PDB file of C-alpha atoms and ligand atoms in Angstrom:
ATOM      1  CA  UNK L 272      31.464 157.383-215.671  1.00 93.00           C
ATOM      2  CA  UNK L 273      34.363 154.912-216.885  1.00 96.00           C
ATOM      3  CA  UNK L 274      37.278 155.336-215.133  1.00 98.00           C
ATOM      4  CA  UNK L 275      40.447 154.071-217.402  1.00 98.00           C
ATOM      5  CA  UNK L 276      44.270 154.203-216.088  1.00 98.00           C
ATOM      6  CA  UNK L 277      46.696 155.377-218.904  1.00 98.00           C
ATOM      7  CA  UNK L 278      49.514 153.829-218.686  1.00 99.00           C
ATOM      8  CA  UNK L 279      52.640 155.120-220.493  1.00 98.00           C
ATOM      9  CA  UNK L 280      55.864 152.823-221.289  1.00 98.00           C
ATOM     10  CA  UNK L 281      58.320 155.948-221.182  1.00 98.00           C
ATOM     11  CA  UNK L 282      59.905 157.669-218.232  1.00 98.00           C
ATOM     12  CA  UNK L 283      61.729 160.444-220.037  1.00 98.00           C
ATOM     13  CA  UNK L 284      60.194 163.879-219.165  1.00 95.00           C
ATOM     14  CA  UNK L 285      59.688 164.690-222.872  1.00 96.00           C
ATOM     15  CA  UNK L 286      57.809 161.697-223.941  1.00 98.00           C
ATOM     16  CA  UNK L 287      56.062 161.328-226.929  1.00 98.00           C
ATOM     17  CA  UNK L 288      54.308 158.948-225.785  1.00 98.00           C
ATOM     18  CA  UNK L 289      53.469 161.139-222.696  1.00 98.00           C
ATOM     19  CA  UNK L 290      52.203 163.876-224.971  1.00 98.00           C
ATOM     20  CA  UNK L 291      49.924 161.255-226.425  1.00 98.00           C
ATOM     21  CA  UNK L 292      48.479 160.425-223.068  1.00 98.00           C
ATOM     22  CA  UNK L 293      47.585 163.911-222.845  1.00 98.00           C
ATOM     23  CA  UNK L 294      45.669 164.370-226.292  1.00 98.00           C
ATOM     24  CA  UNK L 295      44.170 161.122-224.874  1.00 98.00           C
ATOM     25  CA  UNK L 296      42.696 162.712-221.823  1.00 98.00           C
ATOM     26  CA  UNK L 297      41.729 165.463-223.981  1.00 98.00           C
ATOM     27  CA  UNK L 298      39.652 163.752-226.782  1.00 98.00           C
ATOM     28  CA  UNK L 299      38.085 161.147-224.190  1.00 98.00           C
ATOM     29  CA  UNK L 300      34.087 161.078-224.866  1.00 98.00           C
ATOM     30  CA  UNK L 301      31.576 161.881-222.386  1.00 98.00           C
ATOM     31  CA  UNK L 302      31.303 159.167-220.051  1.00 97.00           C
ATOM     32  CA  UNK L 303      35.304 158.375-219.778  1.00 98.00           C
ATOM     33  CA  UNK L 304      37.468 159.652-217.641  1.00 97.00           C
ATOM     34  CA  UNK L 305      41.138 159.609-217.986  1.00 98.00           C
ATOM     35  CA  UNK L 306      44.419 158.652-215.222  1.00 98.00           C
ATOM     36  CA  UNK L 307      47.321 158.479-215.061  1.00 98.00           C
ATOM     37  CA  UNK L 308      49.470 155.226-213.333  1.00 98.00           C
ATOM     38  CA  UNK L 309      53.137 155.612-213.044  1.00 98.00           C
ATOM     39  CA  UNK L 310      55.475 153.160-213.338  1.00 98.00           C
ATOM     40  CA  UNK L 311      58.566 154.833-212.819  1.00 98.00           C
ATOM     41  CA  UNK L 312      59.082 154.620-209.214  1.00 98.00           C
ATOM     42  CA  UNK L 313      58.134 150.454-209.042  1.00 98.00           C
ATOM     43  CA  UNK L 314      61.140 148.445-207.364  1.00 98.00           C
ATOM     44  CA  UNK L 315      61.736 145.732-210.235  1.00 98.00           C
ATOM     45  CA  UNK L 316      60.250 142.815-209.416  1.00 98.00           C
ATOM     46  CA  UNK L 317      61.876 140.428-207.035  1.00 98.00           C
ATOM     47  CA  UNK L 318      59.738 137.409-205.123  1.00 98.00           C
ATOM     48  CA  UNK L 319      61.333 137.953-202.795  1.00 98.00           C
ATOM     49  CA  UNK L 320      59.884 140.769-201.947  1.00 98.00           C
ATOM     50  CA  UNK L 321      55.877 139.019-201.944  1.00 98.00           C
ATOM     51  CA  UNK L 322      55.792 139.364-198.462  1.00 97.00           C
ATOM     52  CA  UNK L 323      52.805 140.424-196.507  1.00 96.00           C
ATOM     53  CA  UNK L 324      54.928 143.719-196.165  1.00 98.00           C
ATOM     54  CA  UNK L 325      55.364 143.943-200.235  1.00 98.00           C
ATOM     55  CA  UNK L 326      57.222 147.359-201.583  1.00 98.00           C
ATOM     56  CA  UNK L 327      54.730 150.245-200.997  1.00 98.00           C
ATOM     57  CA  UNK L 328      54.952 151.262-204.535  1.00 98.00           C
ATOM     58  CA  UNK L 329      53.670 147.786-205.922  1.00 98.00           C
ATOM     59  CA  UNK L 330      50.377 148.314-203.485  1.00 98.00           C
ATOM     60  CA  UNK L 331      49.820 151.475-205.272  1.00 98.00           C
ATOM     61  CA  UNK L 332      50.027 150.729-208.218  1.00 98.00           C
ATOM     62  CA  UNK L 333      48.184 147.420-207.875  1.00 98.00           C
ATOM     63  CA  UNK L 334      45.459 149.017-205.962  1.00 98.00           C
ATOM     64  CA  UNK L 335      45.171 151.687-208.661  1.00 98.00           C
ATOM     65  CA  UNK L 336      44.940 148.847-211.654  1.00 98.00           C
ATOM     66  CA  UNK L 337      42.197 147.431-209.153  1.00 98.00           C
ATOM     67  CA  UNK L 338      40.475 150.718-209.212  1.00 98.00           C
ATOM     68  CA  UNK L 339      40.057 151.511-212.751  1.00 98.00           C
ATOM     69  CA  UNK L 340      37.496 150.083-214.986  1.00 98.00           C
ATOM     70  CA  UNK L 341      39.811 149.687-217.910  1.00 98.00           C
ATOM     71  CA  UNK L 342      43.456 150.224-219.211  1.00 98.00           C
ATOM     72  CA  UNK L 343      45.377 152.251-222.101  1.00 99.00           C
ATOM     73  CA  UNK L 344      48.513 151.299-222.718  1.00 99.00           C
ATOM     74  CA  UNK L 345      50.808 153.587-225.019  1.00 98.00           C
ATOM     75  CA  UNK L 346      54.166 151.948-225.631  1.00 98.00           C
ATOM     76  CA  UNK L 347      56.904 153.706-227.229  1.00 98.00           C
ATOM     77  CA  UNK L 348      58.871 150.722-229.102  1.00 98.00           C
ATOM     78  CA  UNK L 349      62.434 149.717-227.601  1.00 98.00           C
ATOM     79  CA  UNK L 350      65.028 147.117-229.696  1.00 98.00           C
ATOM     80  CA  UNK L 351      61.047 146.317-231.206  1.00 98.00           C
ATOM     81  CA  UNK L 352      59.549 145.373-228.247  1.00 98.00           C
ATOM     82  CA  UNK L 353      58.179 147.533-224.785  1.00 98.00           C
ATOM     83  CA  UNK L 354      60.655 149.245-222.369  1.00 98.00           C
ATOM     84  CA  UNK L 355      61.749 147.054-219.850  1.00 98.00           C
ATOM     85  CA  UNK L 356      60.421 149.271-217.434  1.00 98.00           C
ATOM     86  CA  UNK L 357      56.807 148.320-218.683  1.00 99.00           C
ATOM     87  CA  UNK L 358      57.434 144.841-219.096  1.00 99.00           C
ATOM     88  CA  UNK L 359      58.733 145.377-215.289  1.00 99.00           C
ATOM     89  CA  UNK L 360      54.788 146.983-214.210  1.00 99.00           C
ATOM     90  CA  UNK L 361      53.219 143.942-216.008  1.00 99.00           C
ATOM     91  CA  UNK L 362      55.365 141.697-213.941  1.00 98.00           C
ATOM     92  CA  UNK L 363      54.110 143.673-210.998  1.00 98.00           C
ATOM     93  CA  UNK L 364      50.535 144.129-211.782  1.00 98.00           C
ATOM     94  CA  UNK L 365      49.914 140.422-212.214  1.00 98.00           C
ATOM     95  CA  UNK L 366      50.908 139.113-208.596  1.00 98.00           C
ATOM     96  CA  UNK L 367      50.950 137.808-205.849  1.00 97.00           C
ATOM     97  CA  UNK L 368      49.352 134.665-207.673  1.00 96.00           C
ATOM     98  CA  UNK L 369      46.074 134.318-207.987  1.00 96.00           C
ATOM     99  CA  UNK L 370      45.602 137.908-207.244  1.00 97.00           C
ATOM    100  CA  UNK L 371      46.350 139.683-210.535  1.00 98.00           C
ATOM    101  CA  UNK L 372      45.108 142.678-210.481  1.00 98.00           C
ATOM    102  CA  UNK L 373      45.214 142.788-214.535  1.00 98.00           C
ATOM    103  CA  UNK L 374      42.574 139.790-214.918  1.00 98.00           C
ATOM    104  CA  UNK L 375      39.649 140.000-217.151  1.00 97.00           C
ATOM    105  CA  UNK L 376      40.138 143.745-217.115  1.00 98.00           C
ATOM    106  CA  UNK L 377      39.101 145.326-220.501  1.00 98.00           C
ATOM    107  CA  UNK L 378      42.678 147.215-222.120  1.00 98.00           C
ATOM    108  CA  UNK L 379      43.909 149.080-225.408  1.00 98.00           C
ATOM    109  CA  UNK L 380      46.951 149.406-227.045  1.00 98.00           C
ATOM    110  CA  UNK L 381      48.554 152.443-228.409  1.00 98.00           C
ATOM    111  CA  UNK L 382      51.929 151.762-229.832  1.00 98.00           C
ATOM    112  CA  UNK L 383      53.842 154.307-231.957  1.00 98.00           C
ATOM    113  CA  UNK L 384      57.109 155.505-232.857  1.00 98.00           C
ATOM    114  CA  UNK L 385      59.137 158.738-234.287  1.00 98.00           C
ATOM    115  CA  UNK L 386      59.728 156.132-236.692  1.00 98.00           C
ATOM    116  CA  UNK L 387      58.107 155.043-239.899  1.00 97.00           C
ATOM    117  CA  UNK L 388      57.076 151.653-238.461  1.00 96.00           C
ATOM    118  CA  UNK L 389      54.535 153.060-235.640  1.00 97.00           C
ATOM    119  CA  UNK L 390      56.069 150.807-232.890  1.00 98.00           C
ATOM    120  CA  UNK L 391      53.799 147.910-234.062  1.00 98.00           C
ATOM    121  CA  UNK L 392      56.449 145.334-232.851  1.00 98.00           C
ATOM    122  CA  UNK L 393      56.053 146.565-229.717  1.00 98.00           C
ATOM    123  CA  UNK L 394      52.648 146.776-229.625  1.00 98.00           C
ATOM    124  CA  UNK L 395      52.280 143.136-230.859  1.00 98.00           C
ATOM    125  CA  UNK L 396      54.838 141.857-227.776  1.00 98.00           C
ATOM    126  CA  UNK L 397      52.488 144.042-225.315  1.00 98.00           C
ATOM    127  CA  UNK L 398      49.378 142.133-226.735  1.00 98.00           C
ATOM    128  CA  UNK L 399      51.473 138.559-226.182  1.00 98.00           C
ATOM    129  CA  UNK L 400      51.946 139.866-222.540  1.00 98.00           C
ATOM    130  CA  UNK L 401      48.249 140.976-222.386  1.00 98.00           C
ATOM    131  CA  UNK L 402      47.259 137.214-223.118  1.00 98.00           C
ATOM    132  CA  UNK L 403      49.311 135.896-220.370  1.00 98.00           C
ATOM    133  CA  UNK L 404      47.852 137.902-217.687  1.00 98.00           C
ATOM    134  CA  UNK L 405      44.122 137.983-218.737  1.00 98.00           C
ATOM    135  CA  UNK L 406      44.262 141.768-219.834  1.00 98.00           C
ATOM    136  CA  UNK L 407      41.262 141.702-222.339  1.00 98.00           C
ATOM    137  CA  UNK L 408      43.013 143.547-225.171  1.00 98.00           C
ATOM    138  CA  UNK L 409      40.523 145.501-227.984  1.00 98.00           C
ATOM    139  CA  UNK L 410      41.279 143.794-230.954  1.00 98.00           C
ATOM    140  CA  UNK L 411      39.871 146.788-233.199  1.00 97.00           C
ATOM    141  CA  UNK L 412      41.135 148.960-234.173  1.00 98.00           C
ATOM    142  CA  UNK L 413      44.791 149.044-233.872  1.00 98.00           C
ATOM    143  CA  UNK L 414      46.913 151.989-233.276  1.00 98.00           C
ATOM    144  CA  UNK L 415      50.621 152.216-234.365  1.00 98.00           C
ATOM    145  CA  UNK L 416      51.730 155.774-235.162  1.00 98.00           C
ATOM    146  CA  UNK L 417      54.282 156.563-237.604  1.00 98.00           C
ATOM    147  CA  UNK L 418      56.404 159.818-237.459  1.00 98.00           C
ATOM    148  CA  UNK L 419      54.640 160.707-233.952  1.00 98.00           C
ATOM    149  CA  UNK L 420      57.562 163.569-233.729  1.00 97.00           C
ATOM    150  CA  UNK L 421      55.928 166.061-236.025  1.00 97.00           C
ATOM    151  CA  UNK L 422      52.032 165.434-234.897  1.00 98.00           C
ATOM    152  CA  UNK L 423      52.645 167.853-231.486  1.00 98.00           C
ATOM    153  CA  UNK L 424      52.937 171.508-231.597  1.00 97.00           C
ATOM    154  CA  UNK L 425      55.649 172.780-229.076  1.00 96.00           C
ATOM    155  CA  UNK L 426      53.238 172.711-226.362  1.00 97.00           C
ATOM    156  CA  UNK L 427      53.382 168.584-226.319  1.00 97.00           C
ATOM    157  CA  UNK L 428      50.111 169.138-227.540  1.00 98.00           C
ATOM    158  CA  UNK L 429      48.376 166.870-230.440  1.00 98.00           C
ATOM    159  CA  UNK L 430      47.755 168.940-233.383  1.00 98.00           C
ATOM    160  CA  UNK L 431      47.359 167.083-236.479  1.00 98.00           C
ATOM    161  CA  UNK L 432      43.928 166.783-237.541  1.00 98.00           C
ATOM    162  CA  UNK L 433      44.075 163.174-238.559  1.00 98.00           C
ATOM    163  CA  UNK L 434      45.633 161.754-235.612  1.00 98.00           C
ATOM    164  CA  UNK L 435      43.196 163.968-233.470  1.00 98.00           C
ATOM    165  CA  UNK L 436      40.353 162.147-235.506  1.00 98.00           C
ATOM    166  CA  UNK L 437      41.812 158.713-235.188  1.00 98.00           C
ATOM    167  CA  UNK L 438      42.575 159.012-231.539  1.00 98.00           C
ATOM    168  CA  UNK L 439      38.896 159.966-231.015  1.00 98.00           C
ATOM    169  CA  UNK L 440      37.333 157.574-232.966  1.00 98.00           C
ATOM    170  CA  UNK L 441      39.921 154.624-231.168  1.00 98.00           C
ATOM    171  CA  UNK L 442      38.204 155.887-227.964  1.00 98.00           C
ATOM    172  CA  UNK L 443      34.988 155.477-228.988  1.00 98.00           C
ATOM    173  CA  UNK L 444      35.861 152.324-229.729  1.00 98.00           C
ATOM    174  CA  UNK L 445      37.295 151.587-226.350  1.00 98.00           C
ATOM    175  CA  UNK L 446      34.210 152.791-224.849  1.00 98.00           C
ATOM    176  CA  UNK L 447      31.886 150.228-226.799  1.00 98.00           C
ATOM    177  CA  UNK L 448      34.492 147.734-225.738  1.00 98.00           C
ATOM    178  CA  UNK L 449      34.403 148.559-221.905  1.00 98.00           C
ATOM    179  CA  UNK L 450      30.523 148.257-222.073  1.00 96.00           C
ATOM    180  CA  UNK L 451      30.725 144.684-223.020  1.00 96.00           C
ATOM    181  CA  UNK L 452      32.317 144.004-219.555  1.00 93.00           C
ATOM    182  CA  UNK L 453      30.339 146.151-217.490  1.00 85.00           C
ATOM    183  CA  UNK L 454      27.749 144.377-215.177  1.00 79.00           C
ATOM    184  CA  UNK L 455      24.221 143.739-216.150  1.00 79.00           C
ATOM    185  CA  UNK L 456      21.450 144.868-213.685  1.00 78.00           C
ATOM    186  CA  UNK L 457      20.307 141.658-211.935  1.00 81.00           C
ATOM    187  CA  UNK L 458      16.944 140.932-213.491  1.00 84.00           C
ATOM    188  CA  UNK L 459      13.685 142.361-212.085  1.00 83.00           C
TER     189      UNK L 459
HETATM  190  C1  LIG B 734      64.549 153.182-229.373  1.00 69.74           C
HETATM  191  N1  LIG B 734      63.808 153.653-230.443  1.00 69.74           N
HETATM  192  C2  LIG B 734      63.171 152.757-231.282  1.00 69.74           C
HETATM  193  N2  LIG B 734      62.206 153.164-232.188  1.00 69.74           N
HETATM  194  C3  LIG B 734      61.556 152.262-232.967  1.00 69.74           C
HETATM  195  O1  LIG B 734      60.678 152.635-233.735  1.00 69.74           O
HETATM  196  N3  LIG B 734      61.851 150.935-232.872  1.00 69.74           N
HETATM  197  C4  LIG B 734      62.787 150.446-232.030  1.00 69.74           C
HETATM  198  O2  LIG B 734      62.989 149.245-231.975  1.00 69.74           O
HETATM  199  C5  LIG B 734      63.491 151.376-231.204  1.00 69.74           C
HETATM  200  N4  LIG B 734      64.425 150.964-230.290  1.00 69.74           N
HETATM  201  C6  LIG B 734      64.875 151.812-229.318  1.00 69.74           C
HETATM  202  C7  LIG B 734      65.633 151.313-228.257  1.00 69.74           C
HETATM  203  C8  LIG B 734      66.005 152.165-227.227  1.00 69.74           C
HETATM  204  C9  LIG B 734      66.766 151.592-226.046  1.00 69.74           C
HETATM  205  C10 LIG B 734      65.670 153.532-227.278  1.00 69.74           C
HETATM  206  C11 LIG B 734      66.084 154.465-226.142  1.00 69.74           C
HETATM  207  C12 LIG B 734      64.977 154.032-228.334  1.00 69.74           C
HETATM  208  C13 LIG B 734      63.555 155.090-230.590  1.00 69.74           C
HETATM  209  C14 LIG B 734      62.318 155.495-229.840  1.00 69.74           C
HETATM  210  O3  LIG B 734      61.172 155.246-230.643  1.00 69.74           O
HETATM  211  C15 LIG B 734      62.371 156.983-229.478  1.00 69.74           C
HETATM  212  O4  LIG B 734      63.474 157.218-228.607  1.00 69.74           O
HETATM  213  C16 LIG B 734      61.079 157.473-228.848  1.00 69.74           C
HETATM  214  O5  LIG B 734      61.101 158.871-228.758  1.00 69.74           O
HETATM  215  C17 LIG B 734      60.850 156.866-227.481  1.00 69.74           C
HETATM  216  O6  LIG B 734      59.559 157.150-227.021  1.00 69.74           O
HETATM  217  P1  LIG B 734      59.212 158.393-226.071  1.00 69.74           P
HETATM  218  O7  LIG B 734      60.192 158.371-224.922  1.00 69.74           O
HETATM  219  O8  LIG B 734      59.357 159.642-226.900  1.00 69.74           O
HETATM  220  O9  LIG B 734      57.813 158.151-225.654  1.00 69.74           O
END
C-alpha cells in the first residue's frame, strides 16, 4: 500500500482546494492511500529556530513528509504564484541542511483556480520550488482546473463527471510514477 501526504496550499475552512483533496482521497486506486499534512499551524521559518530543540510543529510535519511514500500538492493560485503559507512548508520541509525531508521523494501537482486560468502560474512556481529541493515532480499529466467553483455539489463534494474522470486517471498516473521509485528486491 502507497502511502501519499496531500498537501493543500489553503487554510480557509471552505477551500476549494480542500474539497479537491477530498475527491482525491475518494477516487485513489487500490493500492494508494490518502493523508492529510497541515500546514497551517507551522511557525514561519526562522534559522534561528534550527536548534536541536526546533518548533514542535516543524518535527511533525517533517517526520510526516519522512513517512509518506509520495506527495500531492494542490495549490490554489495567489497574485499567480502559491500562498505564502505553502511556500512557508517548503521552506520548512527542506531543512535542517542536508536533511531535507522532501529529497528524491516522488510528488504531483494539482493547481487550479475559480478562475478561467486553472492556477497554472502557480502550479509552474510550485514545480520551480520542487526542483530546488529534489521533490521528483510527475511531469505527466498536468492538472490546472478552470472554474473549480461549480465542479462541487454543496456537500464540498466533486461532482462533475469529467473532473471525476480526470482526477482518477491523474492518479493512476501518480501511481505508475511512485512505482518507478520504489525499491527493487535485492537479487536472488
Ligand atoms: C487570489 N485568487 C487568485 N486566483 C487566480 O486564479 N489567480 C491569482 O493570481 C489569484 N490571486 C489571489 C490572491 C489572493 C491573495 C487571494 C486571497 C486570492 C483567487 C483564488 O483563486 C480564490 O480565492 C480561491 O478560492 C482560493 O483557493 P481556495 O481557498 O478556495 O482553495
Amino acid at each position: 500500500m502507497a502511502r501519499v501526504g496531500v498537501i493543500v496550499g489553503s487554510l480557509r475552512k471552505g477551500a476549494y482546494t480542500r474539497q479537491m483533496a477530498g475527491a482525491l482521497k475518494e477516487l485513489a486506486p487500490e493500492g494508494m492511500e490518502l493523508f492529510d499534512i497541515e500546514i497551517g499551524d507551522l511557525p514561519l521559518y526562522n534559522e534561528d529556530l534550527e536548534t536541536d530543540d526546533p518548533p514542535a510543529q516543524w518535527t511533525r510535519f517533517r517526520q510526516q513528509v519522512q513517512g509518506a511514500d509520495g506527495i500531492v500538492f494542490v495549490t490554489p493560485e495567489y497574485n499567480r504564484s502559491i500562498p505564502g503559507a505553502l511556500k512557508n512548508a517548503l521552506d520548512v520541509g527542506s531543512r535542517p541542511w542536508g536533511k531535507s525531508s522532501w529529497d528524491g521523494k516522488p510528488a504531483a501537482v494539482v493547481g487550479q483556480s475559480p478562475g478561467a486560468l486553472g492556477g497554472m502560474a502557480a502550479a509552474h512556481h510550485l514545480r520551480q520550488v520542487m526542483l530546488a529541493v529534489n521533490l521528483a515532480a510527475m511531469p505527466h499529466p498536468e492538472a490546472y482546473i478552470p472554474l473549480v467553483a461549480g465542479l462541487f455539489d454543496q456537500n464540498g463534494r466533486l461532482q462533475d463527471p469529467q473532473a471525476r474522470e480526470f482526477i482518477g486517471g491523474f492518479l493512476r498516473a501518480f501511481q505508475a510514477w511512485l512505482a518507478r521509485f520504489a525499491p527493487t528486491p535485492p537479487p536472488r
